[in-house]
Amino acid sequence: MLKIYNTLTRKTEEFQTLEPNLVKMYVCGVTVYNDAHVGHAMSALVFDIIRRYLEYRGYTVKHVMNYTDVDDKIINRAKQLGEDPLKLSQRYIEDYTNDLKSLNILPATSYPQVSKTMPLIIEFIHGLIRKEHAYPASNGDVYFSVTSDDDYGRLSGRKLDDMQAGSRIEVDEAKDHPMDFALWKSAKEGEISWDSPWGKGRPGWHIECSAMNLAELGEQIDIHGGGNDLIFPHHENEIAQSECYTGKEFSRYWVHNGMLQLGGEKMSKSLGNIVSIKEFLSKREADVMRMLVLNGTYRAPLLFNDDTLDAAQKNVERLKSALRPASVSAKGLSPEAVSALAPASESAKSNFTEAMDNDFNTAGAIAALFELSKIINNARDGGATDEQLKFAQGIFRELANVLGLKLEEKQGSSEQETQVNALIAERNEARKQKQWARSDQIRDQLKEMGVTIEDSKDGTTWRYS
RNA sequence: GGCGUCGUGGCCAAGUGGUAAGGCAAGGGUCUGCAAAAUCCUCAUCGCGGGUUCGAAUCUCGCCGACGCCUCCA
């Protein structure tokens, strides 16, 4: 039985879908005006893993991830660059799409954009005004009235009175209540805008997600996800808008990932402590980032530094070792080690599922893989053939795949391979003559080429490292 | 000030009532010409102080500390 922690209730709850076997999941994507960073990657990875696991459990997942392509920051950046805002955001959408692909993140079912949802957004705002949950103000903006929603604040656990006390928001004369937020912002001179019954303008940040949810998944969804920095105000406001509009419960489960920490602080554009996804991938492979996420709890802060990354990289390499073929130089025949394969595979599978069922406990799931890898490696050392290893490795690969780990050995060009083989032949000749200095020298040379070699009685194997 | 999450070995990190998963690092074996990889062994009583209980890392209260949100943010 799958259980999920629900931010709304602050409890881990049994997962039940609105419709049998179908999961409607909406995850807040990014505002596209800059290179995405590894914090965004973390969030995308978390929900990719959740999605993969739900599919593994037999659900069909409708996974919607939006792009905010109309926004103040985009407008400002576009002005700076002298570029059309929508062209700019389109450029970064393509860019981010590539990032996600590089990270082995499965494509979402759909990627709605604000700029393409305008009629529905306007209709949505209209409906809220009609139901007296919103009002056009004197300055041309339209605001949502927080006092018109009795439940306002229930996701973030805030009360309107408390928020006012500590609020740093400038009180806006046009608002009925200081916490009222914009559904529609009137356009400034020369700014990109759309026509509406309230004049030229553009949508506020929160309404887009309510509208796109409605457009893509309907009035009610199963899972709404995003970073926990979105709980307030973004998701709080989304709930308010959607539920006031439809009169129905919006999302059953609210799932939020923790923040990536760099140097003890949240990584964010405004703090400037950013590592872009591209920068990361120029140094490490995608599995390393994923492993970093898997080793932790998706809801907790995740430490991003050389130590945690080095460990993650080692973890990946360790898992890869389980997938290597039978050894040419097994130490001897160990029937016990070989016969341990089948039961170990089964228990790995059930441990894996048990962990993942518990609010996607990926650290536990990974542990199941490590345990299986040990059994597999033992069997290989114990003389198992490829045929004997196949079953366990199949299970291993299947489970790794649920987590989205590729575990690919690096590949080189064929010229490189020829060169490597020639060097190894030369080295083995030297070894035969016990010319150890020459032998070690060649090994160092290969190391510099990124090739690790392993000697055994029956030959030398190598791989890119 | 308000709301929330959390504090487990040198590091990352599971476990959430019955006497502490996994990985990294470290030390010691096997293997190796030496390595590397793999493998085996060793390595914690769970921030502090009360309480509940036959029994708590796990529930409760207090304290200390960290982080996030309360403004744009994955």
PDB file of C-alpha atoms in Angstrom, chain A residues 44-252:
ATOM      1  CA  ALA A  44      12.331  17.774 -11.505  1.00  0.00           C
ATOM      2  CA  LEU A  45      14.162  14.628 -10.450  1.00  0.00           C
ATOM      3  CA  VAL A  46      12.000  14.127  -7.388  1.00  0.00           C
ATOM      4  CA  PHE A  47       8.817  14.215  -9.397  1.00  0.00           C
ATOM      5  CA  ASP A  48      10.322  12.141 -12.165  1.00  0.00           C
ATOM      6  CA  ILE A  49      11.102   9.458  -9.613  1.00  0.00           C
ATOM      7  CA  ILE A  50       7.612   9.696  -8.150  1.00  0.00           C
ATOM      8  CA  ARG A  51       6.132   9.441 -11.594  1.00  0.00           C
ATOM      9  CA  ARG A  52       8.288   6.463 -12.510  1.00  0.00           C
ATOM     10  CA  TYR A  53       7.362   4.674  -9.338  1.00  0.00           C
ATOM     11  CA  LEU A  54       3.656   5.307  -9.802  1.00  0.00           C
ATOM     12  CA  GLU A  55       3.954   3.844 -13.274  1.00  0.00           C
ATOM     13  CA  TYR A  56       5.874   0.891 -11.894  1.00  0.00           C
ATOM     14  CA  ARG A  57       2.998   0.381  -9.485  1.00  0.00           C
ATOM     15  CA  GLY A  58       0.665   0.145 -12.457  1.00  0.00           C
ATOM     16  CA  TYR A  59      -0.813   3.615 -12.587  1.00  0.00           C
ATOM     17  CA  THR A  60      -1.203   5.626 -15.714  1.00  0.00           C
ATOM     18  CA  VAL A  61       0.216   9.015 -14.899  1.00  0.00           C
ATOM     19  CA  LYS A  62      -0.881  12.228 -16.508  1.00  0.00           C
ATOM     20  CA  HIS A  63       2.051  14.406 -15.643  1.00  0.00           C
ATOM     21  CA  VAL A  64       1.665  18.085 -16.360  1.00  0.00           C
ATOM     22  CA  MET A  65       4.500  20.530 -15.951  1.00  0.00           C
ATOM     23  CA  ASN A  66       3.924  24.157 -16.763  1.00  0.00           C
ATOM     24  CA  TYR A  67       6.175  26.891 -17.997  1.00  0.00           C
ATOM     25  CA  THR A  68       5.713  30.404 -16.726  1.00  0.00           C
ATOM     26  CA  ASP A  69       6.554  32.349 -19.827  1.00  0.00           C
ATOM     27  CA  VAL A  70       4.884  35.642 -18.908  1.00  0.00           C
ATOM     28  CA  ASP A  71       6.298  37.362 -15.870  1.00  0.00           C
ATOM     29  CA  ASP A  72       7.998  40.515 -14.595  1.00  0.00           C
ATOM     30  CA  LYS A  73      11.443  39.007 -14.616  1.00  0.00           C
ATOM     31  CA  ILE A  74      11.087  37.772 -18.147  1.00  0.00           C
ATOM     32  CA  ILE A  75       9.944  41.207 -19.222  1.00  0.00           C
ATOM     33  CA  ASN A  76      12.883  42.865 -17.500  1.00  0.00           C
ATOM     34  CA  ARG A  77      15.407  40.459 -18.909  1.00  0.00           C
ATOM     35  CA  ALA A  78      13.957  40.841 -22.376  1.00  0.00           C
ATOM     36  CA  LYS A  79      14.192  44.599 -22.059  1.00  0.00           C
ATOM     37  CA  GLN A  80      17.840  44.261 -21.055  1.00  0.00           C
ATOM     38  CA  LEU A  81      18.625  42.081 -24.010  1.00  0.00           C
ATOM     39  CA  GLY A  82      16.402  43.974 -26.391  1.00  0.00           C
ATOM     40  CA  GLU A  83      14.610  40.758 -27.172  1.00  0.00           C
ATOM     41  CA  ASP A  84      10.942  39.957 -27.486  1.00  0.00           C
ATOM     42  CA  PRO A  85       9.810  38.498 -24.118  1.00  0.00           C
ATOM     43  CA  LEU A  86       7.999  35.559 -25.635  1.00  0.00           C
ATOM     44  CA  LYS A  87      10.939  34.742 -27.866  1.00  0.00           C
ATOM     45  CA  LEU A  88      13.216  34.881 -24.862  1.00  0.00           C
ATOM     46  CA  SER A  89      11.061  32.578 -22.826  1.00  0.00           C
ATOM     47  CA  GLN A  90      10.641  30.223 -25.755  1.00  0.00           C
ATOM     48  CA  ARG A  91      14.388  30.030 -26.048  1.00  0.00           C
ATOM     49  CA  TYR A  92      14.736  29.086 -22.401  1.00  0.00           C
ATOM     50  CA  ILE A  93      11.927  26.581 -22.646  1.00  0.00           C
ATOM     51  CA  GLU A  94      13.857  24.740 -25.319  1.00  0.00           C
ATOM     52  CA  ASP A  95      16.946  25.052 -23.214  1.00  0.00           C
ATOM     53  CA  TYR A  96      15.290  23.611 -20.146  1.00  0.00           C
ATOM     54  CA  THR A  97      13.764  20.819 -22.190  1.00  0.00           C
ATOM     55  CA  ASN A  98      17.269  19.793 -23.153  1.00  0.00           C
ATOM     56  CA  ASP A  99      18.441  19.970 -19.556  1.00  0.00           C
ATOM     57  CA  LEU A 100      15.655  17.666 -18.466  1.00  0.00           C
ATOM     58  CA  LYS A 101      16.445  15.238 -21.219  1.00  0.00           C
ATOM     59  CA  SER A 102      20.113  15.215 -20.263  1.00  0.00           C
ATOM     60  CA  LEU A 103      19.079  14.348 -16.746  1.00  0.00           C
ATOM     61  CA  ASN A 104      17.112  11.361 -18.031  1.00  0.00           C
ATOM     62  CA  ILE A 105      13.854  12.870 -16.875  1.00  0.00           C
ATOM     63  CA  LEU A 106      10.872  11.412 -18.666  1.00  0.00           C
ATOM     64  CA  PRO A 107       8.901  13.877 -20.743  1.00  0.00           C
ATOM     65  CA  ALA A 108       5.742  15.104 -19.062  1.00  0.00           C
ATOM     66  CA  THR A 109       2.402  14.399 -20.662  1.00  0.00           C
ATOM     67  CA  SER A 110       2.011  18.067 -21.468  1.00  0.00           C
ATOM     68  CA  TYR A 111       3.743  21.379 -20.936  1.00  0.00           C
ATOM     69  CA  PRO A 112       1.203  24.191 -20.857  1.00  0.00           C
ATOM     70  CA  GLN A 113       2.342  27.793 -21.102  1.00  0.00           C
ATOM     71  CA  VAL A 114       0.750  30.925 -19.744  1.00  0.00           C
ATOM     72  CA  SER A 115       0.898  32.711 -23.065  1.00  0.00           C
ATOM     73  CA  LYS A 116      -1.145  29.954 -24.643  1.00  0.00           C
ATOM     74  CA  THR A 117      -3.782  29.778 -21.923  1.00  0.00           C
ATOM     75  CA  MET A 118      -4.931  33.377 -21.966  1.00  0.00           C
ATOM     76  CA  PRO A 119      -8.631  32.942 -22.834  1.00  0.00           C
ATOM     77  CA  LEU A 120      -9.146  30.432 -20.042  1.00  0.00           C
ATOM     78  CA  ILE A 121      -7.274  32.585 -17.553  1.00  0.00           C
ATOM     79  CA  ILE A 122      -9.501  35.505 -18.366  1.00  0.00           C
ATOM     80  CA  GLU A 123     -12.576  33.333 -18.106  1.00  0.00           C
ATOM     81  CA  PHE A 124     -11.310  32.058 -14.767  1.00  0.00           C
ATOM     82  CA  ILE A 125     -10.864  35.565 -13.391  1.00  0.00           C
ATOM     83  CA  HIS A 126     -14.236  36.481 -14.709  1.00  0.00           C
ATOM     84  CA  GLY A 127     -15.788  33.603 -12.854  1.00  0.00           C
ATOM     85  CA  LEU A 128     -14.120  34.603  -9.617  1.00  0.00           C
ATOM     86  CA  ILE A 129     -15.418  38.148  -9.949  1.00  0.00           C
ATOM     87  CA  ARG A 130     -18.873  36.812 -10.670  1.00  0.00           C
ATOM     88  CA  LYS A 131     -18.737  34.753  -7.496  1.00  0.00           C
ATOM     89  CA  GLU A 132     -17.487  37.771  -5.579  1.00  0.00           C
ATOM     90  CA  HIS A 133     -14.154  36.232  -4.763  1.00  0.00           C
ATOM     91  CA  ALA A 134     -12.360  38.869  -6.794  1.00  0.00           C
ATOM     92  CA  TYR A 135     -12.734  42.496  -7.703  1.00  0.00           C
ATOM     93  CA  PRO A 136     -11.345  44.941 -10.240  1.00  0.00           C
ATOM     94  CA  ALA A 137      -9.508  47.718  -8.446  1.00  0.00           C
ATOM     95  CA  SER A 138      -9.136  51.384  -9.229  1.00  0.00           C
ATOM     96  CA  ASN A 139      -5.634  50.909 -10.644  1.00  0.00           C
ATOM     97  CA  GLY A 140      -6.760  48.504 -13.349  1.00  0.00           C
ATOM     98  CA  ASP A 141      -5.591  45.378 -11.514  1.00  0.00           C
ATOM     99  CA  VAL A 142      -7.912  42.605 -10.492  1.00  0.00           C
ATOM    100  CA  TYR A 143      -7.400  41.147  -7.022  1.00  0.00           C
ATOM    101  CA  PHE A 144      -8.451  38.001  -5.304  1.00  0.00           C
ATOM    102  CA  SER A 145     -10.215  38.730  -2.047  1.00  0.00           C
ATOM    103  CA  VAL A 146      -8.633  36.564   0.631  1.00  0.00           C
ATOM    104  CA  THR A 147     -11.346  37.334   3.140  1.00  0.00           C
ATOM    105  CA  SER A 148     -13.930  35.856   0.795  1.00  0.00           C
ATOM    106  CA  ASP A 149     -12.354  32.451   1.279  1.00  0.00           C
ATOM    107  CA  ASP A 150     -12.970  30.979   4.708  1.00  0.00           C
ATOM    108  CA  ASP A 151     -10.284  28.360   4.213  1.00  0.00           C
ATOM    109  CA  TYR A 152      -7.576  30.750   3.154  1.00  0.00           C
ATOM    110  CA  GLY A 153      -4.277  29.793   4.760  1.00  0.00           C
ATOM    111  CA  ARG A 154      -4.981  26.151   5.362  1.00  0.00           C
ATOM    112  CA  LEU A 155      -2.148  24.750   3.270  1.00  0.00           C
ATOM    113  CA  SER A 156       0.560  26.874   4.856  1.00  0.00           C
ATOM    114  CA  GLY A 157      -1.041  26.865   8.276  1.00  0.00           C
ATOM    115  CA  ARG A 158      -1.303  30.606   8.454  1.00  0.00           C
ATOM    116  CA  LYS A 159      -3.957  32.913   9.700  1.00  0.00           C
ATOM    117  CA  LEU A 160      -4.604  36.191   7.980  1.00  0.00           C
ATOM    118  CA  ASP A 161      -4.139  38.075  11.234  1.00  0.00           C
ATOM    119  CA  ASP A 162      -0.710  36.550  11.858  1.00  0.00           C
ATOM    120  CA  MET A 163       0.423  37.295   8.359  1.00  0.00           C
ATOM    121  CA  GLN A 164      -0.448  40.921   8.634  1.00  0.00           C
ATOM    122  CA  ALA A 165       1.496  41.294  11.833  1.00  0.00           C
ATOM    123  CA  GLY A 166       4.780  40.124  10.335  1.00  0.00           C
ATOM    124  CA  SER A 167       4.136  41.162   6.777  1.00  0.00           C
ATOM    125  CA  ARG A 168       6.750  43.050   4.885  1.00  0.00           C
ATOM    126  CA  ILE A 169       4.416  43.854   2.077  1.00  0.00           C
ATOM    127  CA  GLU A 170       3.800  47.491   1.335  1.00  0.00           C
ATOM    128  CA  VAL A 171       0.139  48.147   1.841  1.00  0.00           C
ATOM    129  CA  ASP A 172      -1.403  48.827  -1.481  1.00  0.00           C
ATOM    130  CA  GLU A 173      -4.152  51.408  -1.427  1.00  0.00           C
ATOM    131  CA  ALA A 174      -6.014  49.663  -4.191  1.00  0.00           C
ATOM    132  CA  LYS A 175      -6.433  46.457  -2.228  1.00  0.00           C
ATOM    133  CA  ASP A 176      -9.337  45.794   0.083  1.00  0.00           C
ATOM    134  CA  HIS A 177      -7.118  43.640   2.243  1.00  0.00           C
ATOM    135  CA  PRO A 178      -3.307  43.775   2.340  1.00  0.00           C
ATOM    136  CA  MET A 179      -3.028  40.059   1.557  1.00  0.00           C
ATOM    137  CA  ASP A 180      -5.228  40.239  -1.516  1.00  0.00           C
ATOM    138  CA  PHE A 181      -3.184  39.206  -4.514  1.00  0.00           C
ATOM    139  CA  ALA A 182      -3.279  40.084  -8.176  1.00  0.00           C
ATOM    140  CA  LEU A 183      -5.135  37.936 -10.666  1.00  0.00           C
ATOM    141  CA  TRP A 184      -4.636  40.431 -13.418  1.00  0.00           C
ATOM    142  CA  LYS A 185      -2.020  43.136 -13.639  1.00  0.00           C
ATOM    143  CA  SER A 186      -2.639  46.151 -15.819  1.00  0.00           C
ATOM    144  CA  ALA A 187       0.080  46.738 -18.389  1.00  0.00           C
ATOM    145  CA  LYS A 188       2.557  49.554 -18.196  1.00  0.00           C
ATOM    146  CA  GLU A 189       3.270  51.576 -21.289  1.00  0.00           C
ATOM    147  CA  GLY A 190       5.006  49.514 -23.971  1.00  0.00           C
ATOM    148  CA  GLU A 191       4.802  46.275 -22.039  1.00  0.00           C
ATOM    149  CA  ILE A 192       3.637  43.012 -23.510  1.00  0.00           C
ATOM    150  CA  SER A 193      -0.063  42.677 -22.807  1.00  0.00           C
ATOM    151  CA  TRP A 194      -3.291  40.935 -23.648  1.00  0.00           C
ATOM    152  CA  ASP A 195      -6.756  42.413 -23.984  1.00  0.00           C
ATOM    153  CA  SER A 196      -9.203  41.723 -21.216  1.00  0.00           C
ATOM    154  CA  PRO A 197     -12.470  43.090 -19.894  1.00  0.00           C
ATOM    155  CA  TRP A 198     -10.333  45.033 -17.401  1.00  0.00           C
ATOM    156  CA  GLY A 199      -8.072  46.562 -19.965  1.00  0.00           C
ATOM    157  CA  LYS A 200      -4.711  45.547 -21.345  1.00  0.00           C
ATOM    158  CA  GLY A 201      -2.605  43.537 -18.987  1.00  0.00           C
ATOM    159  CA  ARG A 202      -1.304  40.128 -18.033  1.00  0.00           C
ATOM    160  CA  PRO A 203      -2.130  37.457 -15.497  1.00  0.00           C
ATOM    161  CA  GLY A 204      -0.788  37.366 -11.972  1.00  0.00           C
ATOM    162  CA  TRP A 205       1.548  34.558 -11.100  1.00  0.00           C
ATOM    163  CA  HIS A 206      -0.863  32.238  -9.315  1.00  0.00           C
ATOM    164  CA  ILE A 207      -3.882  32.254 -11.582  1.00  0.00           C
ATOM    165  CA  GLU A 208      -2.000  30.655 -14.441  1.00  0.00           C
ATOM    166  CA  CYS A 209      -1.498  27.419 -12.586  1.00  0.00           C
ATOM    167  CA  SER A 210      -5.120  27.228 -11.546  1.00  0.00           C
ATOM    168  CA  ALA A 211      -6.183  27.771 -15.121  1.00  0.00           C
ATOM    169  CA  MET A 212      -3.690  25.399 -16.667  1.00  0.00           C
ATOM    170  CA  ASN A 213      -4.625  22.737 -14.161  1.00  0.00           C
ATOM    171  CA  LEU A 214      -8.228  23.101 -15.147  1.00  0.00           C
ATOM    172  CA  ALA A 215      -7.376  23.028 -18.823  1.00  0.00           C
ATOM    173  CA  GLU A 216      -5.109  20.021 -18.670  1.00  0.00           C
ATOM    174  CA  LEU A 217      -6.455  17.874 -15.860  1.00  0.00           C
ATOM    175  CA  GLY A 218      -9.910  19.127 -14.941  1.00  0.00           C
ATOM    176  CA  GLU A 219     -11.375  20.440 -11.727  1.00  0.00           C
ATOM    177  CA  GLN A 220      -9.772  17.930  -9.407  1.00  0.00           C
ATOM    178  CA  ILE A 221      -6.344  16.377  -9.421  1.00  0.00           C
ATOM    179  CA  ASP A 222      -4.553  13.751  -7.380  1.00  0.00           C
ATOM    180  CA  ILE A 223      -1.138  15.235  -6.797  1.00  0.00           C
ATOM    181  CA  HIS A 224       0.067  18.788  -6.885  1.00  0.00           C
ATOM    182  CA  GLY A 225       3.790  19.156  -6.546  1.00  0.00           C
ATOM    183  CA  GLY A 226       6.574  21.664  -6.388  1.00  0.00           C
ATOM    184  CA  GLY A 227       9.326  22.983  -4.178  1.00  0.00           C
ATOM    185  CA  ASN A 228       8.413  23.735  -0.603  1.00  0.00           C
ATOM    186  CA  ASP A 229       9.214  27.370  -1.188  1.00  0.00           C
ATOM    187  CA  LEU A 230       6.024  27.457  -3.226  1.00  0.00           C
ATOM    188  CA  ILE A 231       3.750  26.462  -0.378  1.00  0.00           C
ATOM    189  CA  PHE A 232       3.184  30.078   0.429  1.00  0.00           C
ATOM    190  CA  PRO A 233       2.001  32.098  -1.286  1.00  0.00           C
ATOM    191  CA  HIS A 234       1.851  30.302  -4.611  1.00  0.00           C
ATOM    192  CA  HIS A 235       0.088  27.071  -3.741  1.00  0.00           C
ATOM    193  CA  GLU A 236      -1.980  28.662  -1.044  1.00  0.00           C
ATOM    194  CA  ASN A 237      -3.310  31.069  -3.615  1.00  0.00           C
ATOM    195  CA  GLU A 238      -3.834  28.381  -6.197  1.00  0.00           C
ATOM    196  CA  ILE A 239      -6.030  26.465  -3.797  1.00  0.00           C
ATOM    197  CA  ALA A 240      -7.996  29.568  -2.997  1.00  0.00           C
ATOM    198  CA  GLN A 241      -8.597  30.396  -6.637  1.00  0.00           C
ATOM    199  CA  SER A 242      -9.392  26.912  -7.814  1.00  0.00           C
ATOM    200  CA  GLU A 243     -11.647  25.934  -4.974  1.00  0.00           C
ATOM    201  CA  CYS A 244     -13.525  29.198  -5.015  1.00  0.00           C
ATOM    202  CA  TYR A 245     -13.988  28.812  -8.744  1.00  0.00           C
ATOM    203  CA  THR A 246     -15.084  25.180  -8.874  1.00  0.00           C
ATOM    204  CA  GLY A 247     -16.452  24.709  -5.396  1.00  0.00           C
ATOM    205  CA  LYS A 248     -14.611  21.405  -5.240  1.00  0.00           C
ATOM    206  CA  GLU A 249     -11.530  20.124  -3.489  1.00  0.00           C
ATOM    207  CA  PHE A 250      -8.667  21.002  -5.795  1.00  0.00           C
ATOM    208  CA  SER A 251      -5.851  18.527  -5.163  1.00  0.00           C
ATOM    209  CA  ARG A 252      -5.946  15.521  -2.877  1.00  0.00           C
TER     210      ARG A 252
END
